[in-house]
């Protein structure tokens, strides 16, 4: 450990107590990656603060010492956003798990950043409300991580992403101030800039979230098709008919095979694709639209339709989809989870191109996707013991993103850019675009210490971004402060 980090460790020990500072190399390794395990780095130092004031002091001390820092919630991110720095401090929010306020009349809750996503819903379910963003990782991921990644989930088709459910955020800025960013104030929408910034503009220490009224009725069906094209046709027909389901999810034959092996979800045998469609809302509207969805699925070629009769059957239908990523371990020693977006209407063409890519390269690709909003999650399978296999998988994975861009889509739908996809940013944005985004970053973090090396392919210091003059950083040269 460097002398600077050792001094910070001593200082943080006095600030937080010795149990809240980790310096032991073996324990540090627990934090060396997030859900994307192909990128690893042991943090220089880990701190586990309890309060916003402590985080503000940690950030001020890092700034004074010129030491980079990274926030981490539950570490389930899939783009290496919480990848630590070996020369830096990892600020873990897992001890900040208090739900501070539940305000049902105003449909809002105030939570600390380490609160687990599903715990918000659990706390308000009895009142007939829930927290709408529902990433498949919702049992373990933190609300702070959701904010940073602007996370989505199966039901975001109808309810929107995390950004639509955050009313305000208390944030520790990179100069160590505690500020409030709110959605409804005059001036620039800084909350909108902060949500989805992947922890590069500051650290959220308190989040006010919108609570959504739970629907009167929920109905779910599973439709099995002979091919992915037929399933894609059903998706277009449903949306084209003006029906907005809460969720439309699709899985192809390979992902069904994996899910069957892992959780025995008993999807119809012989399906080339299954579609899960969930409708919610007022009872009469749901009943009417559900009948229409069933008809549209049959017209598109569904050879079997199962309707969930109760919550237990609904959970069974969802089991296969929710376990799809983890289930890949049953059919492949290793895999990459890709996340790209395409216009919904391009679904059949892009999936055919992915098939062709897979056949030409010999790399198997399973497809799981939020079909309603065109968010693909191709799972690129490989054997990590085979020389060159990881590189081939990576190449196929990059070509899939090229396909998304060619069709007018995006290199990420919900998992973020992080460290993993920064190299793909120039495929989607010009240098001027990227510099413009970095000007925003410089506005928040002139010293470039807050989660550096993420999102941008060429991280720049403020003086290197055209149009930005590097002003003196408030803590520059003040390492003697401590
Ligand atoms: C099995 C599985 C399924 C998943 N399914 C989905 C899905 O359906 N939809 C989806 O969108 N994502 C999904 N994810 C990805 C992941 O769960 C989300 O990105 C989640 O929001 C990350 O939360 P976290 O607490 O684990 O954050 P972390 O991984 O700890 O951090 C993620 C990013 O947030 C930053 N960060 C964390 N806390 C703060 C804070 N308080 N202030 C500022 N920045 C912060 C970190 O620096 C990092 O850049 C899935 C992941 C897994 C493993």
PDB file of N, CA and C and ligand atoms in Angstrom, residues 34-35 70-78 80-83 93 113 134-137 140-154 161 194 198-200 202-205 207 321-322 325-326 370 377 414-415 451 454, ligand 1:
ATOM      1  N   UNK A  34     -17.267  -6.500 -10.038  1.00  0.00           N
ATOM      2  CA  UNK A  34     -18.713  -6.503  -9.825  1.00  0.00           C
ATOM      3  C   UNK A  34     -19.271  -7.745 -10.532  1.00  0.00           C
ATOM      4  N   UNK A  35     -20.487  -7.663 -11.054  1.00  0.00           N
ATOM      5  CA  UNK A  35     -21.071  -8.824 -11.709  1.00  0.00           C
ATOM      6  C   UNK A  35     -20.364  -9.203 -13.003  1.00  0.00           C
ATOM      7  N   UNK A  70     -14.151   5.227  -5.841  1.00  0.00           N
ATOM      8  CA  UNK A  70     -15.246   4.609  -6.594  1.00  0.00           C
ATOM      9  C   UNK A  70     -16.334   4.241  -5.593  1.00  0.00           C
ATOM     10  N   UNK A  71     -17.602   4.545  -5.932  1.00  0.00           N
ATOM     11  CA  UNK A  71     -18.708   4.110  -5.066  1.00  0.00           C
ATOM     12  C   UNK A  71     -19.113   2.700  -5.469  1.00  0.00           C
ATOM     13  N   UNK A  72     -19.559   1.945  -4.486  1.00  0.00           N
ATOM     14  CA  UNK A  72     -20.068   0.601  -4.773  1.00  0.00           C
ATOM     15  C   UNK A  72     -21.299   0.347  -3.910  1.00  0.00           C
ATOM     16  N   UNK A  73     -22.353  -0.181  -4.553  1.00  0.00           N
ATOM     17  CA  UNK A  73     -23.544  -0.575  -3.817  1.00  0.00           C
ATOM     18  C   UNK A  73     -23.427  -2.057  -3.494  1.00  0.00           C
ATOM     19  N   UNK A  74     -24.181  -2.898  -4.238  1.00  0.00           N
ATOM     20  CA  UNK A  74     -24.126  -4.341  -3.986  1.00  0.00           C
ATOM     21  C   UNK A  74     -23.148  -5.053  -4.907  1.00  0.00           C
ATOM     22  N   UNK A  75     -22.598  -4.334  -5.882  1.00  0.00           N
ATOM     23  CA  UNK A  75     -21.618  -4.961  -6.773  1.00  0.00           C
ATOM     24  C   UNK A  75     -22.227  -5.945  -7.760  1.00  0.00           C
ATOM     25  N   UNK A  76     -23.472  -5.710  -8.176  1.00  0.00           N
ATOM     26  CA  UNK A  76     -24.095  -6.602  -9.168  1.00  0.00           C
ATOM     27  C   UNK A  76     -24.019  -6.025 -10.586  1.00  0.00           C
ATOM     28  N   UNK A  77     -23.422  -4.858 -10.738  1.00  0.00           N
ATOM     29  CA  UNK A  77     -23.355  -4.206 -12.053  1.00  0.00           C
ATOM     30  C   UNK A  77     -22.723  -5.145 -13.089  1.00  0.00           C
ATOM     31  N   UNK A  78     -23.137  -4.979 -14.333  1.00  0.00           N
ATOM     32  CA  UNK A  78     -22.668  -5.895 -15.379  1.00  0.00           C
ATOM     33  C   UNK A  78     -21.780  -5.207 -16.406  1.00  0.00           C
ATOM     34  N   UNK A  80     -18.826  -3.385 -15.155  1.00  0.00           N
ATOM     35  CA  UNK A  80     -17.583  -3.018 -14.466  1.00  0.00           C
ATOM     36  C   UNK A  80     -17.589  -1.602 -13.939  1.00  0.00           C
ATOM     37  N   UNK A  81     -18.780  -1.030 -13.707  1.00  0.00           N
ATOM     38  CA  UNK A  81     -18.876   0.347 -13.204  1.00  0.00           C
ATOM     39  C   UNK A  81     -18.261   0.499 -11.823  1.00  0.00           C
ATOM     40  N   UNK A  82     -18.370  -0.545 -11.003  1.00  0.00           N
ATOM     41  CA  UNK A  82     -17.844  -0.464  -9.634  1.00  0.00           C
ATOM     42  C   UNK A  82     -16.456  -1.104  -9.535  1.00  0.00           C
ATOM     43  N   UNK A  83     -15.841  -1.326 -10.684  1.00  0.00           N
ATOM     44  CA  UNK A  83     -14.469  -1.863 -10.659  1.00  0.00           C
ATOM     45  C   UNK A  83     -13.580  -0.883  -9.880  1.00  0.00           C
ATOM     46  N   UNK A  93     -21.524   1.278   0.111  1.00  0.00           N
ATOM     47  CA  UNK A  93     -22.689   1.846   0.824  1.00  0.00           C
ATOM     48  C   UNK A  93     -23.539   0.776   1.522  1.00  0.00           C
ATOM     49  N   UNK A 113     -28.689   4.940   0.199  1.00  0.00           N
ATOM     50  CA  UNK A 113     -28.321   4.352  -1.098  1.00  0.00           C
ATOM     51  C   UNK A 113     -28.109   2.844  -1.086  1.00  0.00           C
ATOM     52  N   UNK A 134     -37.661  -2.790 -11.672  1.00  0.00           N
ATOM     53  CA  UNK A 134     -37.520  -4.163 -11.166  1.00  0.00           C
ATOM     54  C   UNK A 134     -36.454  -4.950 -11.926  1.00  0.00           C
ATOM     55  N   UNK A 135     -35.168  -4.553 -11.793  1.00  0.00           N
ATOM     56  CA  UNK A 135     -34.136  -5.367 -12.424  1.00  0.00           C
ATOM     57  C   UNK A 135     -34.212  -6.813 -11.917  1.00  0.00           C
ATOM     58  N   UNK A 136     -33.791  -7.753 -12.750  1.00  0.00           N
ATOM     59  CA  UNK A 136     -33.857  -9.162 -12.321  1.00  0.00           C
ATOM     60  C   UNK A 136     -33.020  -9.382 -11.065  1.00  0.00           C
ATOM     61  N   UNK A 137     -32.095  -8.468 -10.802  1.00  0.00           N
ATOM     62  CA  UNK A 137     -31.241  -8.564  -9.613  1.00  0.00           C
ATOM     63  C   UNK A 137     -31.876  -7.874  -8.408  1.00  0.00           C
ATOM     64  N   UNK A 140     -31.016  -8.239  -4.668  1.00  0.00           N
ATOM     65  CA  UNK A 140     -29.697  -7.940  -4.096  1.00  0.00           C
ATOM     66  C   UNK A 140     -29.146  -6.559  -4.466  1.00  0.00           C
ATOM     67  N   UNK A 141     -29.604  -5.964  -5.574  1.00  0.00           N
ATOM     68  CA  UNK A 141     -28.963  -4.705  -5.985  1.00  0.00           C
ATOM     69  C   UNK A 141     -29.485  -3.533  -5.146  1.00  0.00           C
ATOM     70  N   UNK A 142     -28.682  -2.478  -5.078  1.00  0.00           N
ATOM     71  CA  UNK A 142     -29.029  -1.346  -4.209  1.00  0.00           C
ATOM     72  C   UNK A 142     -29.721  -0.235  -5.006  1.00  0.00           C
ATOM     73  N   UNK A 143     -30.486   0.585  -4.304  1.00  0.00           N
ATOM     74  CA  UNK A 143     -31.154   1.707  -4.968  1.00  0.00           C
ATOM     75  C   UNK A 143     -30.098   2.700  -5.487  1.00  0.00           C
ATOM     76  N   UNK A 144     -29.008   2.886  -4.739  1.00  0.00           N
ATOM     77  CA  UNK A 144     -27.923   3.770  -5.207  1.00  0.00           C
ATOM     78  C   UNK A 144     -27.354   3.279  -6.531  1.00  0.00           C
ATOM     79  N   UNK A 145     -27.159   1.968  -6.650  1.00  0.00           N
ATOM     80  CA  UNK A 145     -26.681   1.383  -7.910  1.00  0.00           C
ATOM     81  C   UNK A 145     -27.709   1.556  -9.018  1.00  0.00           C
ATOM     82  N   UNK A 146     -28.985   1.392  -8.681  1.00  0.00           N
ATOM     83  CA  UNK A 146     -30.062   1.585  -9.676  1.00  0.00           C
ATOM     84  C   UNK A 146     -30.031   3.008 -10.219  1.00  0.00           C
ATOM     85  N   UNK A 147     -29.833   3.975  -9.304  1.00  0.00           N
ATOM     86  CA  UNK A 147     -29.790   5.385  -9.711  1.00  0.00           C
ATOM     87  C   UNK A 147     -28.597   5.605 -10.642  1.00  0.00           C
ATOM     88  N   UNK A 148     -27.440   5.094 -10.238  1.00  0.00           N
ATOM     89  CA  UNK A 148     -26.221   5.320 -11.028  1.00  0.00           C
ATOM     90  C   UNK A 148     -26.341   4.706 -12.420  1.00  0.00           C
ATOM     91  N   UNK A 149     -26.995   3.541 -12.498  1.00  0.00           N
ATOM     92  CA  UNK A 149     -27.089   2.854 -13.789  1.00  0.00           C
ATOM     93  C   UNK A 149     -28.382   3.185 -14.531  1.00  0.00           C
ATOM     94  N   UNK A 150     -29.257   3.958 -13.923  1.00  0.00           N
ATOM     95  CA  UNK A 150     -30.609   4.158 -14.464  1.00  0.00           C
ATOM     96  C   UNK A 150     -31.193   2.811 -14.875  1.00  0.00           C
ATOM     97  N   UNK A 151     -31.235   1.906 -13.899  1.00  0.00           N
ATOM     98  CA  UNK A 151     -31.584   0.510 -14.194  1.00  0.00           C
ATOM     99  C   UNK A 151     -33.027   0.346 -14.642  1.00  0.00           C
ATOM    100  N   UNK A 152     -33.204  -0.702 -15.419  1.00  0.00           N
ATOM    101  CA  UNK A 152     -34.542  -1.049 -15.891  1.00  0.00           C
ATOM    102  C   UNK A 152     -34.912  -2.432 -15.384  1.00  0.00           C
ATOM    103  N   UNK A 153     -35.894  -3.016 -16.021  1.00  0.00           N
ATOM    104  CA  UNK A 153     -36.351  -4.348 -15.637  1.00  0.00           C
ATOM    105  C   UNK A 153     -37.508  -4.720 -16.530  1.00  0.00           C
ATOM    106  N   UNK A 154     -38.059  -5.897 -16.277  1.00  0.00           N
ATOM    107  CA  UNK A 154     -39.102  -6.404 -17.170  1.00  0.00           C
ATOM    108  C   UNK A 154     -40.287  -5.445 -17.292  1.00  0.00           C
ATOM    109  N   UNK A 161     -37.928   3.658 -16.583  1.00  0.00           N
ATOM    110  CA  UNK A 161     -36.688   3.256 -15.912  1.00  0.00           C
ATOM    111  C   UNK A 161     -36.575   3.956 -14.554  1.00  0.00           C
ATOM    112  N   UNK A 194     -27.492  13.453 -13.319  1.00  0.00           N
ATOM    113  CA  UNK A 194     -26.852  12.593 -12.326  1.00  0.00           C
ATOM    114  C   UNK A 194     -27.321  11.132 -12.454  1.00  0.00           C
ATOM    115  N   UNK A 198     -23.463   6.738 -13.827  1.00  0.00           N
ATOM    116  CA  UNK A 198     -22.590   5.610 -13.465  1.00  0.00           C
ATOM    117  C   UNK A 198     -21.568   5.981 -12.383  1.00  0.00           C
ATOM    118  N   UNK A 199     -22.012   6.801 -11.455  1.00  0.00           N
ATOM    119  CA  UNK A 199     -21.151   7.113 -10.309  1.00  0.00           C
ATOM    120  C   UNK A 199     -19.970   7.994 -10.652  1.00  0.00           C
ATOM    121  N   UNK A 200     -20.026   8.720 -11.787  1.00  0.00           N
ATOM    122  CA  UNK A 200     -18.886   9.552 -12.177  1.00  0.00           C
ATOM    123  C   UNK A 200     -19.069  11.018 -11.783  1.00  0.00           C
ATOM    124  N   UNK A 202     -20.565  12.033  -8.660  1.00  0.00           N
ATOM    125  CA  UNK A 202     -20.741  12.192  -7.222  1.00  0.00           C
ATOM    126  C   UNK A 202     -21.355  10.923  -6.652  1.00  0.00           C
ATOM    127  N   UNK A 203     -21.614  10.953  -5.345  1.00  0.00           N
ATOM    128  CA  UNK A 203     -22.135   9.751  -4.677  1.00  0.00           C
ATOM    129  C   UNK A 203     -23.499  10.065  -4.063  1.00  0.00           C
ATOM    130  N   UNK A 204     -24.502   9.290  -4.443  1.00  0.00           N
ATOM    131  CA  UNK A 204     -25.849   9.494  -3.888  1.00  0.00           C
ATOM    132  C   UNK A 204     -25.859   8.989  -2.450  1.00  0.00           C
ATOM    133  N   UNK A 205     -26.344   9.833  -1.535  1.00  0.00           N
ATOM    134  CA  UNK A 205     -26.353   9.430  -0.124  1.00  0.00           C
ATOM    135  C   UNK A 205     -27.773   9.327   0.446  1.00  0.00           C
ATOM    136  N   UNK A 207     -31.981   9.029  -1.279  1.00  0.00           N
ATOM    137  CA  UNK A 207     -32.744   9.055  -2.528  1.00  0.00           C
ATOM    138  C   UNK A 207     -34.235   9.073  -2.190  1.00  0.00           C
ATOM    139  N   UNK A 321     -37.448 -17.091 -16.929  1.00  0.00           N
ATOM    140  CA  UNK A 321     -36.903 -15.819 -17.425  1.00  0.00           C
ATOM    141  C   UNK A 321     -35.968 -15.189 -16.403  1.00  0.00           C
ATOM    142  N   UNK A 322     -36.403 -15.184 -15.140  1.00  0.00           N
ATOM    143  CA  UNK A 322     -35.607 -14.498 -14.105  1.00  0.00           C
ATOM    144  C   UNK A 322     -34.279 -15.209 -13.852  1.00  0.00           C
ATOM    145  N   UNK A 325     -29.997 -15.668 -16.928  1.00  0.00           N
ATOM    146  CA  UNK A 325     -28.556 -15.357 -16.988  1.00  0.00           C
ATOM    147  C   UNK A 325     -27.766 -16.431 -16.231  1.00  0.00           C
ATOM    148  N   UNK A 326     -28.172 -16.637 -14.983  1.00  0.00           N
ATOM    149  CA  UNK A 326     -27.416 -17.570 -14.134  1.00  0.00           C
ATOM    150  C   UNK A 326     -27.477 -18.987 -14.710  1.00  0.00           C
ATOM    151  N   UNK A 370     -35.920  -8.086 -23.397  1.00  0.00           N
ATOM    152  CA  UNK A 370     -37.111  -7.302 -23.090  1.00  0.00           C
ATOM    153  C   UNK A 370     -37.657  -6.917 -24.471  1.00  0.00           C
ATOM    154  N   UNK A 377     -30.574  -9.033 -24.741  1.00  0.00           N
ATOM    155  CA  UNK A 377     -29.497  -9.524 -23.875  1.00  0.00           C
ATOM    156  C   UNK A 377     -28.934 -10.815 -24.480  1.00  0.00           C
ATOM    157  N   UNK A 414     -29.525  -0.989 -20.425  1.00  0.00           N
ATOM    158  CA  UNK A 414     -29.734  -0.804 -18.981  1.00  0.00           C
ATOM    159  C   UNK A 414     -28.530  -1.181 -18.135  1.00  0.00           C
ATOM    160  N   UNK A 415     -27.525  -1.825 -18.709  1.00  0.00           N
ATOM    161  CA  UNK A 415     -26.396  -2.252 -17.868  1.00  0.00           C
ATOM    162  C   UNK A 415     -25.284  -1.220 -17.795  1.00  0.00           C
ATOM    163  N   UNK A 451     -14.666   8.018  -9.712  1.00  0.00           N
ATOM    164  CA  UNK A 451     -14.828   6.862 -10.605  1.00  0.00           C
ATOM    165  C   UNK A 451     -14.175   7.084 -11.975  1.00  0.00           C
ATOM    166  N   UNK A 454     -14.071   5.277 -16.310  1.00  0.00           N
ATOM    167  CA  UNK A 454     -15.327   4.632 -16.687  1.00  0.00           C
ATOM    168  C   UNK A 454     -16.025   5.477 -17.757  1.00  0.00           C
TER     169      UNK A 454
HETATM  170  C1  LIG B   1     -28.338 -11.642 -12.370  1.00  0.00           C
HETATM  171  C2  LIG B   1     -28.371 -10.182 -12.698  1.00  0.00           C
HETATM  172  C3  LIG B   1     -29.493  -9.654 -13.300  1.00  0.00           C
HETATM  173  C4  LIG B   1     -29.538  -8.298 -13.633  1.00  0.00           C
HETATM  174  N1  LIG B   1     -30.677  -7.811 -14.202  1.00  0.00           N
HETATM  175  C5  LIG B   1     -30.748  -6.499 -14.496  1.00  0.00           C
HETATM  176  C6  LIG B   1     -31.932  -5.972 -15.094  1.00  0.00           C
HETATM  177  O1  LIG B   1     -32.917  -6.671 -15.315  1.00  0.00           O
HETATM  178  N2  LIG B   1     -31.944  -4.652 -15.388  1.00  0.00           N
HETATM  179  C7  LIG B   1     -30.877  -3.840 -15.114  1.00  0.00           C
HETATM  180  O2  LIG B   1     -30.958  -2.646 -15.404  1.00  0.00           O
HETATM  181  N3  LIG B   1     -29.750  -4.311 -14.555  1.00  0.00           N
HETATM  182  C8  LIG B   1     -29.655  -5.614 -14.231  1.00  0.00           C
HETATM  183  N4  LIG B   1     -28.517  -6.106 -13.658  1.00  0.00           N
HETATM  184  C9  LIG B   1     -27.374  -5.208 -13.407  1.00  0.00           C
HETATM  185  C10 LIG B   1     -27.298  -4.600 -11.981  1.00  0.00           C
HETATM  186  O3  LIG B   1     -27.974  -5.404 -11.039  1.00  0.00           O
HETATM  187  C11 LIG B   1     -27.822  -3.169 -11.964  1.00  0.00           C
HETATM  188  O4  LIG B   1     -26.996  -2.343 -12.752  1.00  0.00           O
HETATM  189  C12 LIG B   1     -27.916  -2.574 -10.553  1.00  0.00           C
HETATM  190  O5  LIG B   1     -28.589  -1.349 -10.575  1.00  0.00           O
HETATM  191  C13 LIG B   1     -26.556  -2.362  -9.906  1.00  0.00           C
HETATM  192  O6  LIG B   1     -26.773  -2.091  -8.530  1.00  0.00           O
HETATM  193  P1  LIG B   1     -25.613  -2.375  -7.478  1.00  0.00           P
HETATM  194  O7  LIG B   1     -26.080  -1.920  -6.154  1.00  0.00           O
HETATM  195  O8  LIG B   1     -25.178  -3.789  -7.549  1.00  0.00           O
HETATM  196  O9  LIG B   1     -24.489  -1.398  -8.030  1.00  0.00           O
HETATM  197  P2  LIG B   1     -22.925  -1.633  -8.179  1.00  0.00           P
HETATM  198  O10 LIG B   1     -22.649  -2.762  -9.110  1.00  0.00           O
HETATM  199  O11 LIG B   1     -22.308  -1.697  -6.837  1.00  0.00           O
HETATM  200  O12 LIG B   1     -22.509  -0.267  -8.881  1.00  0.00           O
HETATM  201  C14 LIG B   1     -22.987   0.042 -10.160  1.00  0.00           C
HETATM  202  C15 LIG B   1     -22.555   1.470 -10.522  1.00  0.00           C
HETATM  203  O13 LIG B   1     -23.197   2.356  -9.640  1.00  0.00           O
HETATM  204  C16 LIG B   1     -22.255   3.195  -8.980  1.00  0.00           C
HETATM  205  N5  LIG B   1     -22.818   3.434  -7.652  1.00  0.00           N
HETATM  206  C17 LIG B   1     -23.207   2.532  -6.734  1.00  0.00           C
HETATM  207  N6  LIG B   1     -23.731   3.151  -5.669  1.00  0.00           N
HETATM  208  C18 LIG B   1     -23.680   4.471  -5.928  1.00  0.00           C
HETATM  209  C19 LIG B   1     -24.071   5.637  -5.207  1.00  0.00           C
HETATM  210  N7  LIG B   1     -24.616   5.564  -3.997  1.00  0.00           N
HETATM  211  N8  LIG B   1     -23.871   6.833  -5.783  1.00  0.00           N
HETATM  212  C20 LIG B   1     -23.301   6.954  -7.011  1.00  0.00           C
HETATM  213  N9  LIG B   1     -22.904   5.884  -7.726  1.00  0.00           N
HETATM  214  C21 LIG B   1     -23.098   4.660  -7.189  1.00  0.00           C
HETATM  215  C22 LIG B   1     -20.968   2.412  -9.009  1.00  0.00           C
HETATM  216  O14 LIG B   1     -19.839   3.273  -8.940  1.00  0.00           O
HETATM  217  C23 LIG B   1     -21.069   1.728 -10.360  1.00  0.00           C
HETATM  218  O15 LIG B   1     -20.654   2.592 -11.381  1.00  0.00           O
HETATM  219  C24 LIG B   1     -28.435  -7.458 -13.329  1.00  0.00           C
HETATM  220  C25 LIG B   1     -27.309  -7.998 -12.699  1.00  0.00           C
HETATM  221  C26 LIG B   1     -27.269  -9.339 -12.394  1.00  0.00           C
HETATM  222  C27 LIG B   1     -26.042  -9.874 -11.708  1.00  0.00           C
END
